Each structure stands twice: as structure tokens, then as C-alpha cells.
């Protein structure tokens, strides 16, 4: 593996910035209401810092140098992405920031939970295990897996706002004795070697500048014989980087989801083996013959809705729903209720949603490449 330059960590700086930007919204209801309480100066700084990597850089002119520039600032890029997008995620999707498979008639939230349960099942998680969640978001999967498998989970996250929200939600559900959340860069973990019985990552390690790099860190902190399970975001091996339309899909996904460098399935498999793992199982779960595709909520297809409650989730993703959100957020910015940049962030997420659907339909992208691997004894 070629050496990856790691960003210097400054937790005091990050915490101070998060406190100014988010104010009291970390302890609020979350979602749409939390968008209203941001500091406009700090919001502009986050918007400028994030979108400098994407503005005026389209797929037709993308170079390796622009990708390397994003990789060089992977931690800052990801941190500011979630400073901007977390409230929109909670509003539009829920507390588990990931996709899932859908069985016939299965409600959205049930399918999300089943996807988390399936990973715990495939990993063989058991009562009392000490488990690391790499890139834990606001802790939705950690809470579900802690309840399902009886494990004790440490959530690792480089975004202070998400850590505050995850900690609040864990306390609300009475799970503080099973769950804790810590600040850190998954490319340079501070945990001692051989700390955890198991490690999982759900659509999070895609933010790494190098999969081999983050997988190697996971290998180091796992106990010998420990298991690692991951749902990875990968371009399939049908992806052709010389095809401008393929590249446009990848770049739109990366921009709208805070990703510095997405790679193909073959590269992901090579990375986990190079990190030292023995690969026990791998498959693209998107290829399973499910009743509805993983991307159906993004497509705004009412015909595939599994329950009445899902109407509201899918309605937000229709063209009419997105248009209404665009106009409403723009109005809130105009009258000073929402900070400038909220609409730009929402529009970027909407473009990414279209690209995710296109990538799924054309079999160019998967958000659920499952790998289960073990550290040798």
C-alpha cells in the first residue's frame, strides 16, 4: 500500500467549531427543527470548506489531482459534510444513515433494522462482546444491534455534533450502560491493539482515503480471532472510469455523500486481504432477488411502498417533494430562519439521490457489499 498522508487531529478545534455552529441544536429534537439553530458565520465556513472540493469540478474535467486533493483532506471533508447534512438525514431518512434490502410488504423502519440484525447475525455477535462501530453516525445501528445482540458497543466518529446526538439518544433509550461514543479518525485510531472482540462498519469506511488503510487499523484493534463485518459502498466492476456518464454517476454520489475516493469491488476485496484478514464471506446483497430494490425510496416510487407510514418517507423523494423542500428551505434562508448553504446542501443530496438510483439501476454501484472477515489467531 502506498503511504497515505493522515490529517493532523485537533479535537479542541473541532469541538469549539461544533459548539459555535450547532449551538443548542445537539440537544434538541433533531431533523428539520435543528436546521433552524445554526450560526450563519460558522455555517458559511463549513459550506465553503466542503464545496471547495466540488464547485466547478465536473466529471468531464476530473483529474487524478483533484481526487488526490480530496483524499488529502478526507477527515475535514467528512467532518464538514456531516456538519451540514446530519439534520437533513435525520429529517428525510431517520437515525440509521444507511440503505437496506426490502422484503414484500416490509415497512421501511423494519427493513432498516433487519439489515442491521443480518450483519450482527453474519458476524456471530453474542451477549457481552466488546464491539467497535466504525463511523457510528448518530448511533441508530449501534442502538439496534446492542438491543438485538446484547453486546457492548463503542461508537467511533470524527464529528462532534453526531457524537452529542448519539449520546443523547442512547440515554433516552436507557442504553448508556451498553453504548459509548468517542471522537477519532478511523485512519489513526487511538485504541490499543487487540481491544475489541468484533468490529463492524455500516456504509462508513467509504469515507476513508484508502480502504486498506482503514481496514488495517481495524485489524490492529481487533483481538486475535476477532471478526470484522462491513457493508461497503463500492462501484461494481462494471464501472468504467473512462466512461464520462459512469464517472458523472460516481462523482455525484461522492459529492452528495461526503466521499473523497470511491473504488471498485475488486479493490475492496484486495484491500481487506492486504490488511491481513481471512475473508470468510463476501457478496453483493444488492444482487439478491428482493421484492423491491434498495434504492426504491430514493426513486420516489409509490407503487413499491410497503406500509402506509412509508408514504411520507417516499413522498419527500419524489420530484414534487424535493421541489417543495428546495423552495421551502430557500424561503427560510431568505427570511433568515435557516442559514445560507442549507439549500445548497439539500440540493447536493438530491443530485446524489438521482445518481444512486442510476448507479443501482445500471448495476454500477452498490451500498451493501457485505464482507465478513477474521483476524487470525
Short mmCIF file of C-alpha atoms in Angstrom, two decimals:
data_model
loop_
_atom_site.label_atom_id
_atom_site.label_comp_id
_atom_site.label_asym_id
_atom_site.label_seq_id
_atom_site.Cartn_x
_atom_site.Cartn_y
_atom_site.Cartn_z
CA UNK A 1 0.00 0.00 0.00
CA UNK A 2 1.31 3.44 -0.91
CA UNK A 3 1.66 5.64 2.20
CA UNK A 4 -1.42 7.76 2.94
CA UNK A 5 -0.83 11.20 4.41
CA UNK A 6 -3.00 11.45 7.53
CA UNK A 7 -4.60 14.72 8.57
CA UNK A 8 -3.41 16.05 11.94
CA UNK A 9 -6.16 15.76 14.55
CA UNK A 10 -7.25 18.75 16.63
CA UNK A 11 -10.14 17.73 18.83
CA UNK A 12 -10.28 21.03 20.72
CA UNK A 13 -10.63 22.98 17.47
CA UNK A 14 -13.33 20.66 16.16
CA UNK A 15 -15.31 20.75 19.41
CA UNK A 16 -15.17 24.55 19.55
CA UNK A 17 -16.34 24.84 15.94
CA UNK A 18 -19.21 22.39 16.50
CA UNK A 19 -20.32 24.30 19.60
CA UNK A 20 -20.47 27.58 17.66
CA UNK A 21 -22.13 26.07 14.55
CA UNK A 22 -24.75 23.90 16.20
CA UNK A 23 -25.36 25.73 19.46
CA UNK A 24 -28.10 24.01 21.46
CA UNK A 25 -29.45 22.04 18.47
CA UNK A 26 -27.48 18.93 19.51
CA UNK A 27 -29.78 18.58 22.49
CA UNK A 28 -32.92 19.47 20.52
CA UNK A 29 -35.44 17.34 18.69
CA UNK A 30 -33.24 16.85 15.65
CA UNK A 31 -34.11 16.79 11.97
CA UNK A 32 -35.80 19.78 10.43
CA UNK A 33 -36.10 21.81 13.64
CA UNK A 34 -32.36 21.57 14.29
CA UNK A 35 -31.63 23.18 10.92
CA UNK A 36 -33.04 26.44 12.26
CA UNK A 37 -30.49 26.97 15.03
CA UNK A 38 -27.17 27.19 13.19
CA UNK A 39 -24.67 30.02 13.45
CA UNK A 40 -24.58 31.69 9.99
CA UNK A 41 -20.87 32.54 10.03
CA UNK A 42 -19.84 29.02 11.03
CA UNK A 43 -22.33 27.55 8.54
CA UNK A 44 -20.75 29.56 5.73
CA UNK A 45 -17.29 28.35 6.77
CA UNK A 46 -18.45 24.72 6.67
CA UNK A 47 -20.16 25.20 3.29
CA UNK A 48 -17.11 26.89 1.78
CA UNK A 49 -14.72 24.28 3.17
CA UNK A 50 -16.80 21.37 1.90
CA UNK A 51 -17.87 22.63 -1.51
CA UNK A 52 -14.41 23.90 -2.50
CA UNK A 53 -13.73 20.29 -3.47
CA UNK A 54 -16.73 20.12 -5.82
CA UNK A 55 -17.68 23.54 -7.20
CA UNK A 56 -16.69 23.93 -10.89
CA UNK A 57 -15.23 20.41 -10.94
CA UNK A 58 -17.43 18.20 -13.11
CA UNK A 59 -16.93 14.67 -14.36
CA UNK A 60 -15.75 15.71 -17.83
CA UNK A 61 -12.77 17.60 -16.40
CA UNK A 62 -11.98 15.49 -13.33
CA UNK A 63 -8.32 14.65 -12.93
CA UNK A 64 -6.39 12.37 -10.60
CA UNK A 65 -5.01 15.50 -8.98
CA UNK A 66 -8.50 16.66 -7.92
CA UNK A 67 -9.22 13.24 -6.43
CA UNK A 68 -5.89 13.31 -4.57
CA UNK A 69 -6.74 16.76 -3.19
CA UNK A 70 -9.96 15.38 -1.73
CA UNK A 71 -8.13 12.39 -0.26
CA UNK A 72 -5.56 14.69 1.35
CA UNK A 73 -8.36 16.38 3.34
CA UNK A 74 -10.52 13.28 3.89
CA UNK A 75 -11.19 13.93 7.58
CA UNK A 76 -12.07 17.62 7.20
CA UNK A 77 -14.22 16.86 4.15
CA UNK A 78 -16.18 14.17 6.01
CA UNK A 79 -16.49 16.17 9.22
CA UNK A 80 -17.93 19.23 7.46
CA UNK A 81 -20.17 17.10 5.28
CA UNK A 82 -21.87 15.74 8.39
CA UNK A 83 -21.92 19.18 10.00
CA UNK A 84 -24.06 20.19 7.02
CA UNK A 85 -26.03 17.02 6.27
CA UNK A 86 -26.84 15.34 9.61
CA UNK A 87 -30.08 17.25 10.25
CA UNK A 88 -31.23 16.67 6.67
CA UNK A 89 -30.53 12.94 7.07
CA UNK A 90 -32.49 12.71 10.29
CA UNK A 91 -35.38 14.64 8.75
CA UNK A 92 -35.54 12.67 5.49
CA UNK A 93 -34.30 9.19 6.43
CA UNK A 94 -34.12 8.58 10.17
CA UNK A 95 -31.39 7.83 12.70
CA UNK A 96 -29.77 4.96 10.74
CA UNK A 97 -27.89 6.52 7.85
CA UNK A 98 -27.78 3.53 5.53
CA UNK A 99 -29.68 1.63 2.85
CA UNK A 100 -31.19 -1.83 3.20
CA UNK A 101 -32.95 -4.66 1.40
CA UNK A 102 -36.76 -4.82 1.28
CA UNK A 103 -38.95 -7.91 1.60
CA UNK A 104 -42.50 -7.98 0.29
CA UNK A 105 -44.75 -5.65 2.30
CA UNK A 106 -41.93 -4.79 4.72
CA UNK A 107 -42.14 -1.29 6.25
CA UNK A 108 -39.14 0.99 5.86
CA UNK A 109 -38.04 1.09 9.51
CA UNK A 110 -38.43 -2.68 9.87
CA UNK A 111 -36.26 -3.25 6.79
CA UNK A 112 -33.60 -0.89 8.14
CA UNK A 113 -33.49 -2.80 11.44
CA UNK A 114 -33.42 -6.19 9.68
CA UNK A 115 -30.38 -5.08 7.67
CA UNK A 116 -28.59 -4.30 10.94
CA UNK A 117 -29.69 -7.57 12.51
CA UNK A 118 -28.44 -9.51 9.49
CA UNK A 119 -24.94 -8.08 9.84
CA UNK A 120 -24.88 -8.96 13.54
CA UNK A 121 -26.09 -12.47 12.66
CA UNK A 122 -23.46 -12.98 9.95
CA UNK A 123 -20.75 -11.83 12.36
CA UNK A 124 -21.97 -14.10 15.17
CA UNK A 125 -22.26 -11.30 17.73
CA UNK A 126 -23.12 -12.57 21.22
CA UNK A 127 -24.02 -11.23 24.66
CA UNK A 128 -21.24 -9.38 26.43
CA UNK A 129 -18.93 -8.92 23.44
CA UNK A 130 -16.98 -5.65 23.26
CA UNK A 131 -17.68 -4.27 19.80
CA UNK A 132 -16.47 -1.24 17.84
CA UNK A 133 -18.80 0.62 15.46
CA UNK A 134 -16.57 2.43 12.95
CA UNK A 135 -18.27 5.60 11.77
CA UNK A 136 -21.31 5.35 14.04
CA UNK A 137 -23.33 8.36 12.87
CA UNK A 138 -25.97 9.37 15.44
CA UNK A 139 -25.95 5.82 16.77
CA UNK A 140 -29.04 4.31 15.15
CA UNK A 141 -27.40 0.99 14.19
CA UNK A 142 -25.48 0.79 17.46
CA UNK A 143 -28.67 1.11 19.48
CA UNK A 144 -30.42 -1.53 17.39
CA UNK A 145 -27.52 -4.01 17.46
CA UNK A 146 -26.98 -3.51 21.20
CA UNK A 147 -30.62 -4.44 21.82
CA UNK A 148 -30.60 -7.29 19.28
CA UNK A 149 -27.32 -8.99 20.23
CA UNK A 150 -26.73 -7.88 23.83
CA UNK A 151 -23.27 -6.53 23.01
CA UNK A 152 -21.43 -3.52 24.42
CA UNK A 153 -20.56 -1.03 21.68
CA UNK A 154 -18.10 1.82 21.36
CA UNK A 155 -19.02 4.16 18.53
CA UNK A 156 -16.15 5.94 16.76
CA UNK A 157 -16.91 9.20 14.97
CA UNK A 158 -14.97 12.28 13.84
CA UNK A 159 -17.99 14.61 14.08
CA UNK A 160 -18.70 16.16 17.49
CA UNK A 161 -22.32 17.03 16.68
CA UNK A 162 -23.16 13.43 15.83
CA UNK A 163 -21.45 12.19 19.00
CA UNK A 164 -23.60 14.53 21.09
CA UNK A 165 -26.77 13.35 19.39
CA UNK A 166 -25.80 9.67 19.64
CA UNK A 167 -25.07 10.05 23.35
CA UNK A 168 -28.43 11.78 23.90
CA UNK A 169 -30.38 9.09 22.05
CA UNK A 170 -28.60 6.27 23.93
CA UNK A 171 -29.53 7.85 27.27
CA UNK A 172 -33.12 8.37 26.13
CA UNK A 173 -33.45 4.64 25.33
CA UNK A 174 -31.75 3.56 28.57
CA UNK A 175 -28.72 2.18 26.75
CA UNK A 176 -25.94 4.29 28.26
CA UNK A 177 -24.51 1.26 30.08
CA UNK A 178 -24.09 -0.58 26.76
CA UNK A 179 -23.12 2.27 24.46
CA UNK A 180 -20.41 4.91 24.49
CA UNK A 181 -19.19 7.23 21.76
CA UNK A 182 -15.73 8.61 21.19
CA UNK A 183 -14.10 11.15 18.91
CA UNK A 184 -11.45 9.94 16.49
CA UNK A 185 -10.16 9.43 12.97
CA UNK A 186 -10.61 5.83 11.84
CA UNK A 187 -7.38 6.07 9.84
CA UNK A 188 -5.41 6.61 13.07
CA UNK A 189 -7.35 5.02 15.92
CA UNK A 190 -6.18 5.69 19.46
CA UNK A 191 -7.38 2.35 20.86
CA UNK A 192 -4.69 -0.11 22.00
CA UNK A 193 -4.03 -3.15 19.83
CA UNK A 194 -6.22 -6.22 20.43
CA UNK A 195 -9.01 -4.29 22.20
CA UNK A 196 -12.26 -5.49 20.58
CA UNK A 197 -13.94 -8.86 20.15
CA UNK A 198 -15.62 -7.64 16.97
CA UNK A 199 -15.75 -4.57 14.73
CA UNK A 200 -18.40 -3.54 12.24
CA UNK A 201 -18.88 -0.67 9.81
CA UNK A 202 -22.13 0.16 8.04
CA UNK A 203 -21.61 2.30 4.93
CA UNK A 204 -18.96 4.35 6.76
CA UNK A 205 -15.48 3.23 5.70
CA UNK A 206 -16.21 4.53 2.19
CA UNK A 207 -15.17 7.90 3.65
CA UNK A 208 -11.59 6.64 4.05
CA UNK A 209 -8.95 7.80 1.57
CA UNK A 210 -7.71 4.21 1.49
CA UNK A 211 -9.73 1.08 2.30
CA UNK A 212 -6.56 -0.83 3.04
CA UNK A 213 -5.59 1.91 5.47
CA UNK A 214 -8.81 1.84 7.48
CA UNK A 215 -9.09 -1.96 7.32
CA UNK A 216 -5.53 -2.20 8.66
CA UNK A 217 -6.48 -0.03 11.63
CA UNK A 218 -9.49 -2.25 12.28
CA UNK A 219 -7.23 -5.33 12.07
CA UNK A 220 -4.89 -3.78 14.66
CA UNK A 221 -7.58 -3.07 17.28
CA UNK A 222 -9.30 -6.47 16.87
CA UNK A 223 -8.33 -9.28 19.20
CA UNK A 224 -6.80 -12.36 17.51
CA UNK A 225 -9.69 -14.46 16.25
CA UNK A 226 -11.96 -11.40 16.22
CA UNK A 227 -14.46 -10.77 13.43
CA UNK A 228 -14.95 -7.75 11.19
CA UNK A 229 -18.18 -7.21 9.26
CA UNK A 230 -18.80 -4.39 6.81
CA UNK A 231 -21.44 -3.14 4.40
CA UNK A 232 -19.23 -1.29 1.93
CA UNK A 233 -20.09 1.30 -0.72
CA UNK A 234 -18.33 0.25 -3.91
CA UNK A 235 -18.50 0.78 -7.62
CA UNK A 236 -19.03 -2.59 -9.25
CA UNK A 237 -16.51 -3.99 -11.68
CA UNK A 238 -18.90 -2.96 -14.49
CA UNK A 239 -17.91 0.64 -13.73
CA UNK A 240 -15.64 2.17 -16.39
CA UNK A 241 -13.81 5.30 -15.27
CA UNK A 242 -13.17 6.22 -18.91
CA UNK A 243 -16.92 6.43 -19.49
CA UNK A 244 -17.99 10.01 -18.78
CA UNK A 245 -21.53 9.00 -17.79
CA UNK A 246 -20.20 6.41 -15.35
CA UNK A 247 -17.81 8.97 -13.94
CA UNK A 248 -20.65 11.51 -13.56
CA UNK A 249 -22.63 8.99 -11.50
CA UNK A 250 -19.65 8.27 -9.25
CA UNK A 251 -18.76 11.93 -8.78
CA UNK A 252 -22.36 12.93 -7.97
CA UNK A 253 -22.53 10.18 -5.35
CA UNK A 254 -19.20 11.27 -3.87
CA UNK A 255 -20.18 14.95 -3.75
CA UNK A 256 -23.61 14.36 -2.24
CA UNK A 257 -22.33 11.88 0.33
CA UNK A 258 -19.01 13.31 1.53
CA UNK A 259 -16.76 10.71 -0.12
CA UNK A 260 -13.21 11.51 -1.16
CA UNK A 261 -12.44 8.39 -3.20
CA UNK A 262 -14.78 5.51 -4.07
CA UNK A 263 -13.28 2.35 -5.61
CA UNK A 264 -14.42 -0.87 -7.30
CA UNK A 265 -15.44 -4.16 -5.69
CA UNK A 266 -12.22 -5.85 -6.76
CA UNK A 267 -10.21 -3.14 -5.00
CA UNK A 268 -12.26 -3.52 -1.83
CA UNK A 269 -11.66 -7.26 -1.74
CA UNK A 270 -7.95 -6.76 -2.34
CA UNK A 271 -7.81 -4.16 0.46
CA UNK A 272 -9.34 -6.37 3.15
CA UNK A 273 -6.98 -9.22 2.28
CA UNK A 274 -3.97 -6.90 2.19
CA UNK A 275 -4.86 -5.68 5.68
CA UNK A 276 -4.29 -9.24 6.94
CA UNK A 277 -7.84 -10.55 7.23
CA UNK A 278 -9.03 -14.01 6.27
CA UNK A 279 -12.17 -13.36 4.22
CA UNK A 280 -14.94 -15.76 5.29
CA UNK A 281 -17.87 -14.42 3.27
CA UNK A 282 -18.45 -11.75 0.64
CA UNK A 283 -21.35 -10.93 -1.64
CA UNK A 284 -23.22 -8.02 -3.14
CA UNK A 285 -26.55 -8.11 -1.32
CA UNK A 286 -27.95 -5.75 -3.96
CA UNK A 287 -27.92 -8.75 -6.31
CA UNK A 288 -30.37 -10.72 -4.15
CA UNK A 289 -33.79 -11.18 -5.86
CA UNK A 290 -35.69 -8.95 -3.42
CA UNK A 291 -39.26 -7.74 -3.83
CA UNK A 292 -38.09 -4.14 -4.09
CA UNK A 293 -34.63 -2.72 -4.89
CA UNK A 294 -32.59 -0.99 -2.18
CA UNK A 295 -32.93 2.37 -3.93
CA UNK A 296 -36.72 2.40 -4.22
CA UNK A 297 -37.28 5.13 -1.57
CA UNK A 298 -34.90 7.46 -3.45
CA UNK A 299 -36.77 6.85 -6.69
CA UNK A 300 -39.99 8.17 -5.17
CA UNK A 301 -41.95 5.17 -6.41
CA UNK A 302 -45.28 4.97 -4.55
CA UNK A 303 -46.13 1.63 -6.17
CA UNK A 304 -43.44 -0.09 -4.11
CA UNK A 305 -44.45 1.29 -0.71
CA UNK A 306 -44.57 -1.41 1.95
CA UNK A 307 -46.75 0.33 4.52
CA UNK A 308 -48.88 3.42 5.00
CA UNK A 309 -46.22 5.03 7.15
CA UNK A 310 -43.71 4.85 4.31
CA UNK A 311 -45.76 7.27 2.22
CA UNK A 312 -44.15 10.21 3.97
CA UNK A 313 -40.60 8.89 3.52
CA UNK A 314 -41.10 8.25 -0.20
CA UNK A 315 -43.07 11.47 -0.77
CA UNK A 316 -40.06 13.53 0.28
CA UNK A 317 -38.02 11.91 -2.51
CA UNK A 318 -40.44 12.50 -5.40
CA UNK A 319 -39.67 15.37 -7.77
CA UNK A 320 -42.58 17.27 -6.25
CA UNK A 321 -41.35 16.56 -2.73
CA UNK A 322 -37.78 17.60 -3.48
CA UNK A 323 -39.00 20.70 -5.27
CA UNK A 324 -41.12 21.66 -2.28
CA UNK A 325 -38.19 21.18 0.10
CA UNK A 326 -35.93 23.23 -2.22
CA UNK A 327 -38.41 26.11 -2.29
CA UNK A 328 -39.20 25.94 1.42
CA UNK A 329 -35.55 25.85 2.51
CA UNK A 330 -34.80 28.70 0.10
CA UNK A 331 -37.59 30.74 1.69
CA UNK A 332 -36.24 30.01 5.17
CA UNK A 333 -32.80 31.19 4.06
CA UNK A 334 -34.26 34.35 2.55
CA UNK A 335 -36.05 35.36 5.74
CA UNK A 336 -33.04 34.41 7.88
CA UNK A 337 -34.53 31.42 9.71
CA UNK A 338 -32.17 28.90 8.06
CA UNK A 339 -28.51 29.72 7.46
CA UNK A 340 -27.18 30.23 3.95
CA UNK A 341 -25.93 26.98 2.47
CA UNK A 342 -28.74 24.78 3.77
CA UNK A 343 -30.44 24.80 0.38
CA UNK A 344 -27.16 24.12 -1.42
CA UNK A 345 -26.55 21.11 0.81
CA UNK A 346 -30.10 19.79 0.27
CA UNK A 347 -29.74 20.19 -3.50
CA UNK A 348 -26.44 18.26 -3.42
CA UNK A 349 -28.12 15.41 -1.54
CA UNK A 350 -30.92 15.38 -4.12
CA UNK A 351 -28.46 15.12 -7.03
CA UNK A 352 -26.70 12.29 -5.22
CA UNK A 353 -30.03 10.51 -4.79
CA UNK A 354 -30.58 10.59 -8.56
CA UNK A 355 -27.06 9.26 -9.10
CA UNK A 356 -27.57 6.49 -6.55
CA UNK A 357 -30.72 5.37 -8.35
CA UNK A 358 -28.92 5.47 -11.71
CA UNK A 359 -25.96 3.56 -10.27
CA UNK A 360 -28.29 0.95 -8.81
CA UNK A 361 -30.41 0.54 -11.92
CA UNK A 362 -27.32 0.20 -14.14
CA UNK A 363 -25.54 -2.12 -11.69
CA UNK A 364 -22.61 0.28 -11.45
CA UNK A 365 -22.79 0.85 -7.70
CA UNK A 366 -23.72 -1.00 -4.53
CA UNK A 367 -24.12 0.32 -0.97
CA UNK A 368 -24.24 -3.16 0.52
CA UNK A 369 -21.23 -5.18 -0.48
CA UNK A 370 -21.04 -7.49 2.52
CA UNK A 371 -17.65 -8.69 3.72
CA UNK A 372 -17.16 -10.79 6.84
CA UNK A 373 -13.53 -11.43 7.73
CA UNK A 374 -11.49 -12.69 10.67
CA UNK A 375 -8.18 -11.79 12.25
CA UNK A 376 -6.08 -14.97 12.52
CA UNK A 377 -5.40 -16.37 16.00
#
